[in-house]
């Protein structure tokens, strides 16, 4: 009977260690962030913007450097009318991925909507450099000049 205790104890310790490893692997902040992000995208697709907002905030909370979650938090925030959070998230998204077209375009749109034309210009300019033939971006870029009366 004594000879069985040691192997059973070893198996119990290994099982516990394996469980801790599995827990650590599947519940790390990046994994939790990805899961919250995926849930948020699904909710957004179902037009449940307020619920999606909570999940996008969770995703960013678990991993503030998750650029796509920051972008989607900003986009969703603008859609629900939370413009300060939209500005903060879109600015962070551009900081994390400076050449991402959508975050630059959407940040320029947000700033133009707030009549901050000169602030919007660099973001519209980056978006225009990425997609020079996009009519929406050309219009945004033109607004950054006409909004301040610079017609030349």
PDB file of C-alpha atoms in Angstrom:
ATOM      1  CA  UNK A   1       0.000   0.000   0.000  1.00  0.00           C
ATOM      2  CA  UNK A   2       2.861   2.318   0.799  1.00  0.00           C
ATOM      3  CA  UNK A   3       4.405   1.797  -2.586  1.00  0.00           C
ATOM      4  CA  UNK A   4       1.249   3.101  -4.267  1.00  0.00           C
ATOM      5  CA  UNK A   5       1.167   6.356  -2.304  1.00  0.00           C
ATOM      6  CA  UNK A   6       4.250   7.819  -3.940  1.00  0.00           C
ATOM      7  CA  UNK A   7       3.122   7.259  -7.555  1.00  0.00           C
ATOM      8  CA  UNK A   8      -0.353   8.532  -6.727  1.00  0.00           C
ATOM      9  CA  UNK A   9       1.128  11.621  -5.070  1.00  0.00           C
ATOM     10  CA  UNK A  10       3.353  12.230  -8.097  1.00  0.00           C
ATOM     11  CA  UNK A  11       0.390  11.891 -10.462  1.00  0.00           C
ATOM     12  CA  UNK A  12      -1.665  14.276  -8.319  1.00  0.00           C
ATOM     13  CA  UNK A  13       1.108  16.881  -8.351  1.00  0.00           C
ATOM     14  CA  UNK A  14       1.571  16.502 -12.108  1.00  0.00           C
ATOM     15  CA  UNK A  15      -2.177  16.805 -12.652  1.00  0.00           C
ATOM     16  CA  UNK A  16      -2.299  19.949 -10.565  1.00  0.00           C
ATOM     17  CA  UNK A  17       0.684  21.411 -12.407  1.00  0.00           C
ATOM     18  CA  UNK A  18      -0.917  20.551 -15.751  1.00  0.00           C
ATOM     19  CA  UNK A  19      -4.139  22.229 -14.680  1.00  0.00           C
ATOM     20  CA  UNK A  20      -2.250  25.363 -13.687  1.00  0.00           C
ATOM     21  CA  UNK A  21      -0.453  25.333 -17.050  1.00  0.00           C
ATOM     22  CA  UNK A  22      -3.719  24.993 -18.958  1.00  0.00           C
ATOM     23  CA  UNK A  23      -5.278  27.771 -16.880  1.00  0.00           C
ATOM     24  CA  UNK A  24      -2.262  30.018 -17.426  1.00  0.00           C
ATOM     25  CA  UNK A  25      -2.240  29.334 -21.165  1.00  0.00           C
ATOM     26  CA  UNK A  26      -5.926  29.954 -21.805  1.00  0.00           C
ATOM     27  CA  UNK A  27      -6.543  32.839 -19.452  1.00  0.00           C
ATOM     28  CA  UNK A  28      -3.666  35.156 -20.211  1.00  0.00           C
ATOM     29  CA  UNK A  29      -4.558  38.806 -20.866  1.00  0.00           C
ATOM     30  CA  UNK A  30      -3.950  38.539 -24.653  1.00  0.00           C
ATOM     31  CA  UNK A  31      -6.224  35.498 -24.915  1.00  0.00           C
ATOM     32  CA  UNK A  32      -8.919  37.114 -22.785  1.00  0.00           C
ATOM     33  CA  UNK A  33      -8.592  40.275 -24.871  1.00  0.00           C
ATOM     34  CA  UNK A  34      -9.028  38.325 -28.112  1.00  0.00           C
ATOM     35  CA  UNK A  35     -12.102  36.551 -26.747  1.00  0.00           C
ATOM     36  CA  UNK A  36     -13.694  39.816 -25.615  1.00  0.00           C
ATOM     37  CA  UNK A  37     -12.891  41.364 -29.006  1.00  0.00           C
ATOM     38  CA  UNK A  38     -14.486  38.474 -30.897  1.00  0.00           C
ATOM     39  CA  UNK A  39     -17.595  38.670 -28.695  1.00  0.00           C
ATOM     40  CA  UNK A  40     -17.774  42.426 -29.324  1.00  0.00           C
ATOM     41  CA  UNK A  41     -17.540  42.025 -33.093  1.00  0.00           C
ATOM     42  CA  UNK A  42     -20.324  39.462 -33.006  1.00  0.00           C
ATOM     43  CA  UNK A  43     -22.501  41.795 -30.910  1.00  0.00           C
ATOM     44  CA  UNK A  44     -21.755  44.690 -33.262  1.00  0.00           C
ATOM     45  CA  UNK A  45     -22.768  42.561 -36.244  1.00  0.00           C
ATOM     46  CA  UNK A  46     -26.055  41.912 -34.428  1.00  0.00           C
ATOM     47  CA  UNK A  47     -26.482  45.717 -34.024  1.00  0.00           C
ATOM     48  CA  UNK A  48     -26.127  45.467 -30.237  1.00  0.00           C
ATOM     49  CA  UNK A  49     -23.801  48.455 -30.000  1.00  0.00           C
ATOM     50  CA  UNK A  50     -24.067  49.112 -26.251  1.00  0.00           C
ATOM     51  CA  UNK A  51     -23.235  45.488 -25.414  1.00  0.00           C
ATOM     52  CA  UNK A  52     -20.425  45.521 -27.977  1.00  0.00           C
ATOM     53  CA  UNK A  53     -19.076  48.673 -26.330  1.00  0.00           C
ATOM     54  CA  UNK A  54     -18.672  46.813 -23.035  1.00  0.00           C
ATOM     55  CA  UNK A  55     -16.794  43.974 -24.714  1.00  0.00           C
ATOM     56  CA  UNK A  56     -14.522  46.307 -26.685  1.00  0.00           C
ATOM     57  CA  UNK A  57     -13.663  48.107 -23.427  1.00  0.00           C
ATOM     58  CA  UNK A  58     -12.884  44.723 -21.835  1.00  0.00           C
ATOM     59  CA  UNK A  59     -10.654  43.767 -24.773  1.00  0.00           C
ATOM     60  CA  UNK A  60      -8.706  47.016 -24.480  1.00  0.00           C
ATOM     61  CA  UNK A  61      -8.572  46.660 -20.707  1.00  0.00           C
ATOM     62  CA  UNK A  62      -6.925  43.237 -20.972  1.00  0.00           C
ATOM     63  CA  UNK A  63      -4.512  44.395 -23.683  1.00  0.00           C
ATOM     64  CA  UNK A  64      -4.169  48.160 -24.301  1.00  0.00           C
ATOM     65  CA  UNK A  65      -1.749  47.493 -27.186  1.00  0.00           C
ATOM     66  CA  UNK A  66      -4.329  45.524 -29.200  1.00  0.00           C
ATOM     67  CA  UNK A  67      -4.573  48.008 -32.086  1.00  0.00           C
ATOM     68  CA  UNK A  68      -7.640  46.515 -33.761  1.00  0.00           C
ATOM     69  CA  UNK A  69      -9.550  46.469 -30.464  1.00  0.00           C
ATOM     70  CA  UNK A  70      -8.614  50.120 -29.934  1.00  0.00           C
ATOM     71  CA  UNK A  71      -9.813  50.950 -33.438  1.00  0.00           C
ATOM     72  CA  UNK A  72     -13.101  49.112 -33.031  1.00  0.00           C
ATOM     73  CA  UNK A  73     -13.632  50.676 -29.599  1.00  0.00           C
ATOM     74  CA  UNK A  74     -13.191  54.077 -31.230  1.00  0.00           C
ATOM     75  CA  UNK A  75     -15.483  53.281 -34.146  1.00  0.00           C
ATOM     76  CA  UNK A  76     -18.159  51.814 -31.876  1.00  0.00           C
ATOM     77  CA  UNK A  77     -17.832  54.710 -29.421  1.00  0.00           C
ATOM     78  CA  UNK A  78     -18.481  57.183 -32.224  1.00  0.00           C
ATOM     79  CA  UNK A  79     -21.492  55.157 -33.306  1.00  0.00           C
ATOM     80  CA  UNK A  80     -23.001  55.268 -29.800  1.00  0.00           C
ATOM     81  CA  UNK A  81     -22.186  58.973 -29.389  1.00  0.00           C
ATOM     82  CA  UNK A  82     -19.324  58.677 -26.889  1.00  0.00           C
ATOM     83  CA  UNK A  83     -17.014  61.040 -28.784  1.00  0.00           C
ATOM     84  CA  UNK A  84     -14.367  61.590 -26.081  1.00  0.00           C
ATOM     85  CA  UNK A  85     -13.809  57.824 -25.811  1.00  0.00           C
ATOM     86  CA  UNK A  86     -13.868  57.544 -29.616  1.00  0.00           C
ATOM     87  CA  UNK A  87     -11.146  60.188 -29.879  1.00  0.00           C
ATOM     88  CA  UNK A  88      -9.040  58.515 -27.200  1.00  0.00           C
ATOM     89  CA  UNK A  89      -9.327  55.032 -28.729  1.00  0.00           C
ATOM     90  CA  UNK A  90      -8.777  56.134 -32.325  1.00  0.00           C
ATOM     91  CA  UNK A  91      -5.755  58.190 -31.306  1.00  0.00           C
ATOM     92  CA  UNK A  92      -4.312  55.145 -29.530  1.00  0.00           C
ATOM     93  CA  UNK A  93      -5.070  52.949 -32.565  1.00  0.00           C
ATOM     94  CA  UNK A  94      -3.188  55.360 -34.839  1.00  0.00           C
ATOM     95  CA  UNK A  95      -0.319  55.477 -32.354  1.00  0.00           C
ATOM     96  CA  UNK A  96      -0.113  51.659 -32.375  1.00  0.00           C
ATOM     97  CA  UNK A  97      -0.519  51.268 -36.160  1.00  0.00           C
ATOM     98  CA  UNK A  98       0.288  54.597 -37.826  1.00  0.00           C
ATOM     99  CA  UNK A  99      -0.324  53.377 -41.384  1.00  0.00           C
ATOM    100  CA  UNK A 100      -3.702  51.717 -40.803  1.00  0.00           C
ATOM    101  CA  UNK A 101      -6.099  53.330 -43.256  1.00  0.00           C
ATOM    102  CA  UNK A 102      -9.378  52.941 -41.340  1.00  0.00           C
ATOM    103  CA  UNK A 103      -8.180  54.416 -38.052  1.00  0.00           C
ATOM    104  CA  UNK A 104      -6.626  57.432 -39.793  1.00  0.00           C
ATOM    105  CA  UNK A 105      -9.754  58.004 -41.901  1.00  0.00           C
ATOM    106  CA  UNK A 106     -12.137  57.619 -38.958  1.00  0.00           C
ATOM    107  CA  UNK A 107     -10.052  59.867 -36.707  1.00  0.00           C
ATOM    108  CA  UNK A 108     -10.014  62.531 -39.442  1.00  0.00           C
ATOM    109  CA  UNK A 109     -13.818  62.208 -39.762  1.00  0.00           C
ATOM    110  CA  UNK A 110     -14.269  62.553 -36.020  1.00  0.00           C
ATOM    111  CA  UNK A 111     -12.077  65.646 -35.836  1.00  0.00           C
ATOM    112  CA  UNK A 112     -13.823  67.253 -38.814  1.00  0.00           C
ATOM    113  CA  UNK A 113     -17.176  66.571 -37.156  1.00  0.00           C
ATOM    114  CA  UNK A 114     -15.828  68.479 -34.142  1.00  0.00           C
ATOM    115  CA  UNK A 115     -14.683  71.344 -36.429  1.00  0.00           C
ATOM    116  CA  UNK A 116     -11.027  70.621 -35.639  1.00  0.00           C
ATOM    117  CA  UNK A 117      -9.981  70.841 -39.271  1.00  0.00           C
ATOM    118  CA  UNK A 118      -6.281  71.493 -38.823  1.00  0.00           C
ATOM    119  CA  UNK A 119      -6.032  68.630 -36.302  1.00  0.00           C
ATOM    120  CA  UNK A 120      -7.732  66.326 -38.809  1.00  0.00           C
ATOM    121  CA  UNK A 121      -5.379  67.176 -41.665  1.00  0.00           C
ATOM    122  CA  UNK A 122      -2.449  64.863 -40.788  1.00  0.00           C
ATOM    123  CA  UNK A 123      -4.769  61.859 -40.403  1.00  0.00           C
ATOM    124  CA  UNK A 124      -6.581  62.606 -43.643  1.00  0.00           C
ATOM    125  CA  UNK A 125      -3.193  63.047 -45.309  1.00  0.00           C
ATOM    126  CA  UNK A 126      -1.991  59.613 -44.150  1.00  0.00           C
ATOM    127  CA  UNK A 127      -5.238  57.997 -45.290  1.00  0.00           C
ATOM    128  CA  UNK A 128      -4.901  59.765 -48.654  1.00  0.00           C
ATOM    129  CA  UNK A 129      -1.321  58.529 -49.027  1.00  0.00           C
ATOM    130  CA  UNK A 130      -2.509  54.957 -48.440  1.00  0.00           C
ATOM    131  CA  UNK A 131      -5.508  55.174 -50.794  1.00  0.00           C
ATOM    132  CA  UNK A 132      -4.971  58.164 -53.097  1.00  0.00           C
ATOM    133  CA  UNK A 133      -7.987  57.394 -55.304  1.00  0.00           C
ATOM    134  CA  UNK A 134     -10.523  56.974 -52.503  1.00  0.00           C
ATOM    135  CA  UNK A 135     -13.174  59.680 -53.069  1.00  0.00           C
ATOM    136  CA  UNK A 136     -14.220  59.810 -49.408  1.00  0.00           C
ATOM    137  CA  UNK A 137     -10.667  60.452 -48.254  1.00  0.00           C
ATOM    138  CA  UNK A 138     -10.132  63.086 -50.940  1.00  0.00           C
ATOM    139  CA  UNK A 139     -13.231  64.849 -49.678  1.00  0.00           C
ATOM    140  CA  UNK A 140     -12.054  64.612 -46.059  1.00  0.00           C
ATOM    141  CA  UNK A 141      -8.694  66.049 -47.004  1.00  0.00           C
ATOM    142  CA  UNK A 142     -10.383  68.933 -48.849  1.00  0.00           C
ATOM    143  CA  UNK A 143     -12.538  69.623 -45.772  1.00  0.00           C
ATOM    144  CA  UNK A 144      -9.424  70.074 -43.676  1.00  0.00           C
ATOM    145  CA  UNK A 145      -8.558  73.089 -45.821  1.00  0.00           C
ATOM    146  CA  UNK A 146     -11.988  74.523 -46.580  1.00  0.00           C
ATOM    147  CA  UNK A 147     -13.076  74.261 -42.959  1.00  0.00           C
ATOM    148  CA  UNK A 148     -10.482  76.845 -41.977  1.00  0.00           C
ATOM    149  CA  UNK A 149     -11.049  79.015 -45.059  1.00  0.00           C
ATOM    150  CA  UNK A 150      -7.849  77.914 -46.794  1.00  0.00           C
ATOM    151  CA  UNK A 151      -9.051  77.678 -50.407  1.00  0.00           C
ATOM    152  CA  UNK A 152      -5.695  77.817 -52.155  1.00  0.00           C
TER     153      UNK A 152
END
